PDB file of C-alpha atoms in Angstrom:
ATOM      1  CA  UNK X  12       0.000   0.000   0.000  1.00 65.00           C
ATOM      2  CA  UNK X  13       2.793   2.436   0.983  1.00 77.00           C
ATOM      3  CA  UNK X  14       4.177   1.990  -2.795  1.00 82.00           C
ATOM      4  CA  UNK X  15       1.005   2.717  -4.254  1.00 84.00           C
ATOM      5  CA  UNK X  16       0.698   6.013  -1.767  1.00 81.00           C
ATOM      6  CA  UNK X  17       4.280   7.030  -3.293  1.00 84.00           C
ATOM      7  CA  UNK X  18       3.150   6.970  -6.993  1.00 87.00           C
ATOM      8  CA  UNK X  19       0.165   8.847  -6.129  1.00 84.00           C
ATOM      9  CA  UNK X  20       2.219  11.668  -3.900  1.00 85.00           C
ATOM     10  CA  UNK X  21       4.510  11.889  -7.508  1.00 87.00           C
ATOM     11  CA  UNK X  22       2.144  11.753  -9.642  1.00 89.00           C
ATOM     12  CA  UNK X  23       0.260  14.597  -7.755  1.00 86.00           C
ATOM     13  CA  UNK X  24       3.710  17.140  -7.203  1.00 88.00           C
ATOM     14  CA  UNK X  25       4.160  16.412 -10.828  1.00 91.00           C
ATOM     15  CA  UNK X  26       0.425  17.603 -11.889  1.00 92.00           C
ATOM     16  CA  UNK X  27       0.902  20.303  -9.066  1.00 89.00           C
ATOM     17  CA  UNK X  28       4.514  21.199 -10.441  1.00 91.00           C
ATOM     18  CA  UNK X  29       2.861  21.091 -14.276  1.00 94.00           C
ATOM     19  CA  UNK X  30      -0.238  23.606 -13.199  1.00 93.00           C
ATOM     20  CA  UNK X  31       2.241  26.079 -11.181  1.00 92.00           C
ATOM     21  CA  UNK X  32       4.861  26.068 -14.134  1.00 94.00           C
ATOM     22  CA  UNK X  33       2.090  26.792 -16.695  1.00 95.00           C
ATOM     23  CA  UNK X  34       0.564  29.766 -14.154  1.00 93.00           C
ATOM     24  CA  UNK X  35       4.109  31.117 -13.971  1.00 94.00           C
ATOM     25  CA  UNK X  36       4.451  31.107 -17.079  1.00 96.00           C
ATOM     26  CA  UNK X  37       0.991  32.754 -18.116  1.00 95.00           C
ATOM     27  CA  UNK X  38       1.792  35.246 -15.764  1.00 94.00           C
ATOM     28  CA  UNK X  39       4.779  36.133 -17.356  1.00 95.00           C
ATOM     29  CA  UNK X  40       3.177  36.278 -20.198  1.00 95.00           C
ATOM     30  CA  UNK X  41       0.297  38.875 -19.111  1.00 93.00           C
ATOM     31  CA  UNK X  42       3.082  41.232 -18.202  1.00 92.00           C
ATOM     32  CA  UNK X  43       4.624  40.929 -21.157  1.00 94.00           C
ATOM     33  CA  UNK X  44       1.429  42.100 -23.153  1.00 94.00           C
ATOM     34  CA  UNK X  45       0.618  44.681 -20.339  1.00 92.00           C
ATOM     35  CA  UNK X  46       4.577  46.327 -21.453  1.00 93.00           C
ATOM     36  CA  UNK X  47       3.896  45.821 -24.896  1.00 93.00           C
ATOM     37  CA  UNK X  48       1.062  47.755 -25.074  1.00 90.00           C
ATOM     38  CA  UNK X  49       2.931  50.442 -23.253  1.00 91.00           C
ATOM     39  CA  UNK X  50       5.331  50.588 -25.934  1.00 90.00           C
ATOM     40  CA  UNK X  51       2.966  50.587 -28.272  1.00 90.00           C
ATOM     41  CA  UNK X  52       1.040  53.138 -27.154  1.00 89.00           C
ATOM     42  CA  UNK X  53       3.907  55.740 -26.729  1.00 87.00           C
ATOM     43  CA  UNK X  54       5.690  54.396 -30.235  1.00 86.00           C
ATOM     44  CA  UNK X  55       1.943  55.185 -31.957  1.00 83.00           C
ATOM     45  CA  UNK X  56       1.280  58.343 -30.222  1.00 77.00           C
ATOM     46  CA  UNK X  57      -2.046  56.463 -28.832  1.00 76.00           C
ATOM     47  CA  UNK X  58      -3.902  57.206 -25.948  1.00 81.00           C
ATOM     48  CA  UNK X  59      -1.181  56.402 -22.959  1.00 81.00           C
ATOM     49  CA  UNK X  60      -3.139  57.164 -20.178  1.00 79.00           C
ATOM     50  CA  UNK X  61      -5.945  53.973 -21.238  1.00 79.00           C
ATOM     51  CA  UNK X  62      -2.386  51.700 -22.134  1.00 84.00           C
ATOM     52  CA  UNK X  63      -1.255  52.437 -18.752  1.00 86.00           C
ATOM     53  CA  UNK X  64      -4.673  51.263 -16.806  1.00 81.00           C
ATOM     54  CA  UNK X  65      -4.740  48.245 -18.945  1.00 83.00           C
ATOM     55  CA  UNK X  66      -1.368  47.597 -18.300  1.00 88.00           C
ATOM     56  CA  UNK X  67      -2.018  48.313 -14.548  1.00 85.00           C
ATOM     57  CA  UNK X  68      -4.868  45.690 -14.291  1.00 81.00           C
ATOM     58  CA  UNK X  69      -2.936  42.994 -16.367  1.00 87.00           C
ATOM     59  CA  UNK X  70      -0.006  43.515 -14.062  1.00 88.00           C
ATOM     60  CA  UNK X  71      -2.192  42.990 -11.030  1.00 82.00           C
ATOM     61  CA  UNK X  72      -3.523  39.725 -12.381  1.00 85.00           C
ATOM     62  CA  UNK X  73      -0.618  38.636 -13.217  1.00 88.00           C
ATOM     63  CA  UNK X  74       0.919  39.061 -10.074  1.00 85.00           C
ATOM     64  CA  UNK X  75      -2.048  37.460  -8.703  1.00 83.00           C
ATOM     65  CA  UNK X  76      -1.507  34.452 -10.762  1.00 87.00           C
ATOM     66  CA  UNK X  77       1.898  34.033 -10.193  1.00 90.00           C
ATOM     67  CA  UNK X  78       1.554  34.458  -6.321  1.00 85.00           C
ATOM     68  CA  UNK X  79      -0.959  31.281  -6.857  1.00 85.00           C
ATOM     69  CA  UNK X  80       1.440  29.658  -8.916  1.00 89.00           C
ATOM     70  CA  UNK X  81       4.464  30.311  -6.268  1.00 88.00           C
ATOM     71  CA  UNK X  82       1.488  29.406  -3.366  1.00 83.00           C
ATOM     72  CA  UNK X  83       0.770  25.620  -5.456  1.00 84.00           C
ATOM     73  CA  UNK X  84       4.210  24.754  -5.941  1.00 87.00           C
ATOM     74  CA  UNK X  85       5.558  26.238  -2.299  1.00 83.00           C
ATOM     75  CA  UNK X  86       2.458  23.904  -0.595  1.00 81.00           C
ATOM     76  CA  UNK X  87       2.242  21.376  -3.183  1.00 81.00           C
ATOM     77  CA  UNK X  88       5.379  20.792  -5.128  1.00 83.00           C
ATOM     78  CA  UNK X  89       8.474  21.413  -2.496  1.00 83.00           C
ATOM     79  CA  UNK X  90       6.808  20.637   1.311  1.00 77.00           C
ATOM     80  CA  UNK X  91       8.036  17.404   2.419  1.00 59.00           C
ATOM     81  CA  UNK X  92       4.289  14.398   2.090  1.00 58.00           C
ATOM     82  CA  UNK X  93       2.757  13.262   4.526  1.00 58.00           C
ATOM     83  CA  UNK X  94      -0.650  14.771   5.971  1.00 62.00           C
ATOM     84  CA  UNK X  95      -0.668  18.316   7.479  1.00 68.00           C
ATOM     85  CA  UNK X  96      -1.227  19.484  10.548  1.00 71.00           C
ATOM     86  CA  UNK X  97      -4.617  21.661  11.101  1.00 73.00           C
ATOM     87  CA  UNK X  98      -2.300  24.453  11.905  1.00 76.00           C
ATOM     88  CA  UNK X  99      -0.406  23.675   8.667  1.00 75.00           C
ATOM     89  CA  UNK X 100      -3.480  23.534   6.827  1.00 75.00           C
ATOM     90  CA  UNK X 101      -4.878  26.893   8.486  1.00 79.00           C
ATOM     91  CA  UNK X 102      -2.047  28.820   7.399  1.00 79.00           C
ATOM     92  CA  UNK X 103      -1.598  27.523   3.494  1.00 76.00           C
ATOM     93  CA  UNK X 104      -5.727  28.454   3.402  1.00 79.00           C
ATOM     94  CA  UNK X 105      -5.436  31.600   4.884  1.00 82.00           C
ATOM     95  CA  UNK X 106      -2.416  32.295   3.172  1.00 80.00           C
ATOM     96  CA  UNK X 107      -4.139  31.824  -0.326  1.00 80.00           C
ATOM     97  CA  UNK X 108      -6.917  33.997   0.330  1.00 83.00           C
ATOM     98  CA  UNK X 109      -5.256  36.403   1.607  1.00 84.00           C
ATOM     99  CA  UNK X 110      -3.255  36.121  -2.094  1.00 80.00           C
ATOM    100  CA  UNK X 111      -6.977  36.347  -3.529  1.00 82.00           C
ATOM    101  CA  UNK X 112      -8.211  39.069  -1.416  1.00 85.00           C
ATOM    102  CA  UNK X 113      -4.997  41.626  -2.275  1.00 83.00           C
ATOM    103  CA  UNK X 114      -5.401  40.486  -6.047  1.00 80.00           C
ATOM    104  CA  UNK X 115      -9.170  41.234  -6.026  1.00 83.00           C
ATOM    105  CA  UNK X 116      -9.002  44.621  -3.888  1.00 84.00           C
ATOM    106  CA  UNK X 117      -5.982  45.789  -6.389  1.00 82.00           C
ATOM    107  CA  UNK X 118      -8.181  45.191  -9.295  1.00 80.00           C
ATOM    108  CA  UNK X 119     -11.248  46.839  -7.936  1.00 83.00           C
ATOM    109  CA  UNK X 120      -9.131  49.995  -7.112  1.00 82.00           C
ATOM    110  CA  UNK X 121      -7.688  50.246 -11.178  1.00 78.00           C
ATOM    111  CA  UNK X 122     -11.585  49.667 -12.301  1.00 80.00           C
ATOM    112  CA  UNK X 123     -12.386  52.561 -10.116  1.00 80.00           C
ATOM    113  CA  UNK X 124     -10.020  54.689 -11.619  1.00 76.00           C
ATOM    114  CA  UNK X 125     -10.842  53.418 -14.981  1.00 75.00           C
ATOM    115  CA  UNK X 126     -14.817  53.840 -14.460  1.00 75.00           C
ATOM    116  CA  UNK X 127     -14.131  57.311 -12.658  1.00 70.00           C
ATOM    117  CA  UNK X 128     -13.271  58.745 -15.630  1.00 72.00           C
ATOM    118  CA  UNK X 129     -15.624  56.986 -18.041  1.00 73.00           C
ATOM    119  CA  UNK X 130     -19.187  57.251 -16.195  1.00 74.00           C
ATOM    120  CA  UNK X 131     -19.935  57.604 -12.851  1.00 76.00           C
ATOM    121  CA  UNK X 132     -22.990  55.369 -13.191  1.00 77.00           C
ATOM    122  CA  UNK X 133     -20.144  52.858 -14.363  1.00 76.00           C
ATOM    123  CA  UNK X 134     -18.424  52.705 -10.287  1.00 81.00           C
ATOM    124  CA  UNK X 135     -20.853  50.271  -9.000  1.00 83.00           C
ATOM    125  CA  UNK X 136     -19.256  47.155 -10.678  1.00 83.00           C
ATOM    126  CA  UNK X 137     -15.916  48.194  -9.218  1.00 84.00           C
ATOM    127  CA  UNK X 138     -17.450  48.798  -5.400  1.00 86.00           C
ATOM    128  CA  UNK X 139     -18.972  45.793  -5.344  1.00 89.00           C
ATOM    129  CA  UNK X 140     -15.602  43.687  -6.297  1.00 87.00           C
ATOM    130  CA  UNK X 141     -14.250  45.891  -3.210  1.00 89.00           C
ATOM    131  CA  UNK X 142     -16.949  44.961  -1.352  1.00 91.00           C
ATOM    132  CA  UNK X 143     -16.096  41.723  -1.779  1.00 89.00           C
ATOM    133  CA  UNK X 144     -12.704  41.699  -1.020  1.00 89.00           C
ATOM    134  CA  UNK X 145     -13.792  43.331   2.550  1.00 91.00           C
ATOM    135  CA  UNK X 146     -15.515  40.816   2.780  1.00 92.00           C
ATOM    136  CA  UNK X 147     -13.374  37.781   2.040  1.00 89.00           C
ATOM    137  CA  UNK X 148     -10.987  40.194   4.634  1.00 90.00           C
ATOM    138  CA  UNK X 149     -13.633  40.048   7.405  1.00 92.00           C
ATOM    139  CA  UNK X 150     -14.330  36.265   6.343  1.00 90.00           C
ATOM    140  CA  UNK X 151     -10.688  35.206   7.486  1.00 88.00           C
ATOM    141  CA  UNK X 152     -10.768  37.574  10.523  1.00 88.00           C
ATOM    142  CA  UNK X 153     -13.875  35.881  11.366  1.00 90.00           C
ATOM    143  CA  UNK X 154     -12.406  32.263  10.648  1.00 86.00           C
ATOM    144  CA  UNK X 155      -9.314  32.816  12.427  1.00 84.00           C
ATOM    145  CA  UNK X 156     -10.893  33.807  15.646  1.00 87.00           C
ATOM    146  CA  UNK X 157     -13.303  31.125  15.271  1.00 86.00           C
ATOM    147  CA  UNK X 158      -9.788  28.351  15.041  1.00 81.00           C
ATOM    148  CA  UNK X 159      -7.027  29.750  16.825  1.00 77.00           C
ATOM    149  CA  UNK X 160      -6.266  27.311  19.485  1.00 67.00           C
ATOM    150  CA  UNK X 161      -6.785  27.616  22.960  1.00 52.00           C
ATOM    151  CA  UNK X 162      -2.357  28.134  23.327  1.00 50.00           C
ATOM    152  CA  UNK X 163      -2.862  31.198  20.812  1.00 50.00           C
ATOM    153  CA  UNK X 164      -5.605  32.247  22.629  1.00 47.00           C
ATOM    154  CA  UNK X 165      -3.337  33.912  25.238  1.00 44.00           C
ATOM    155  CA  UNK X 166      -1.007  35.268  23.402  1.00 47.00           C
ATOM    156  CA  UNK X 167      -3.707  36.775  20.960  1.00 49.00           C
ATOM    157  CA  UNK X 168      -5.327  38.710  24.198  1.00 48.00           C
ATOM    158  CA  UNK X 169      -2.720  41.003  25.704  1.00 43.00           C
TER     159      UNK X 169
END
């Protein structure tokens, strides 16, 4: 049984390892078209200001997708097998939305400045993504006070 476990703990950091390479590399890739456009836009006299907050929200999901790529293969692809503690597990959860919640609050924040000087009518899409992302924020307050352990506990009250 334990060889079959192995195979399966390989075969899943190789999947794991495959998925995080290809985010990384996606990533990458949606900064490169975020620069390009850039340099497009100032080479063709364009409007820079619009190439800039396109550029600005490609940037931001990139970086979002390559801090879920690094996340994947950090938790994934490199930690040692075996089953994780709850702690363990905690942390890599609230780590990734945490990864979500900055992603989704940074993108909000360029559609408000993109819809501010478009239509005014036009900000409600972007409050309500930063209404979200307060609320995934006060979701893992919530959930960590509900967990911490009765040890933390302590320490968490001076």
């Amino acid at each position: 049984m334990s060889g079959i476990k192995d195979i399966s703990d390989r075969m899943g950091r190789v999947v794991y390892g495959l998925i995080s390479l290809s985010l990384g590399l996606i990533s990458f890739a949606m900064m490169v078209v975020a620069l390009w456009g850039i340099w497009v836009s100032v080479h063709e006299k364009t409007l820079l200001e619009k190439a800039l907050l396109d550029a600005i929200g490609l940037i931001v999901i990139g970086m979002a997708v390559f801090d879920v790529s690094k996340f994947l293969a950090e938790e994934e692809v490199f930690n040692s097998g075996g089953a994780k503690s709850p702690t363990k597990q905690r942390e890599s959860l609230l780590k990734f939305l945490a990864i979500i919640a900055i992603a989704v609050s940074l993108e909000a924040l360029v559609f408000i400045f993109d819809a501010g000087k478009k239509e005014i009518s036009s900000l409600i899409y972007p409050t309500f993504l930063l209404i979200a992302a307060v609320s995934v924020v006060v979701g893992l307050g919530v959930y960590q006070k509900l967990t911490r352990n009765d040890g933390d506990s302590s320490q968490n009250n001076l």
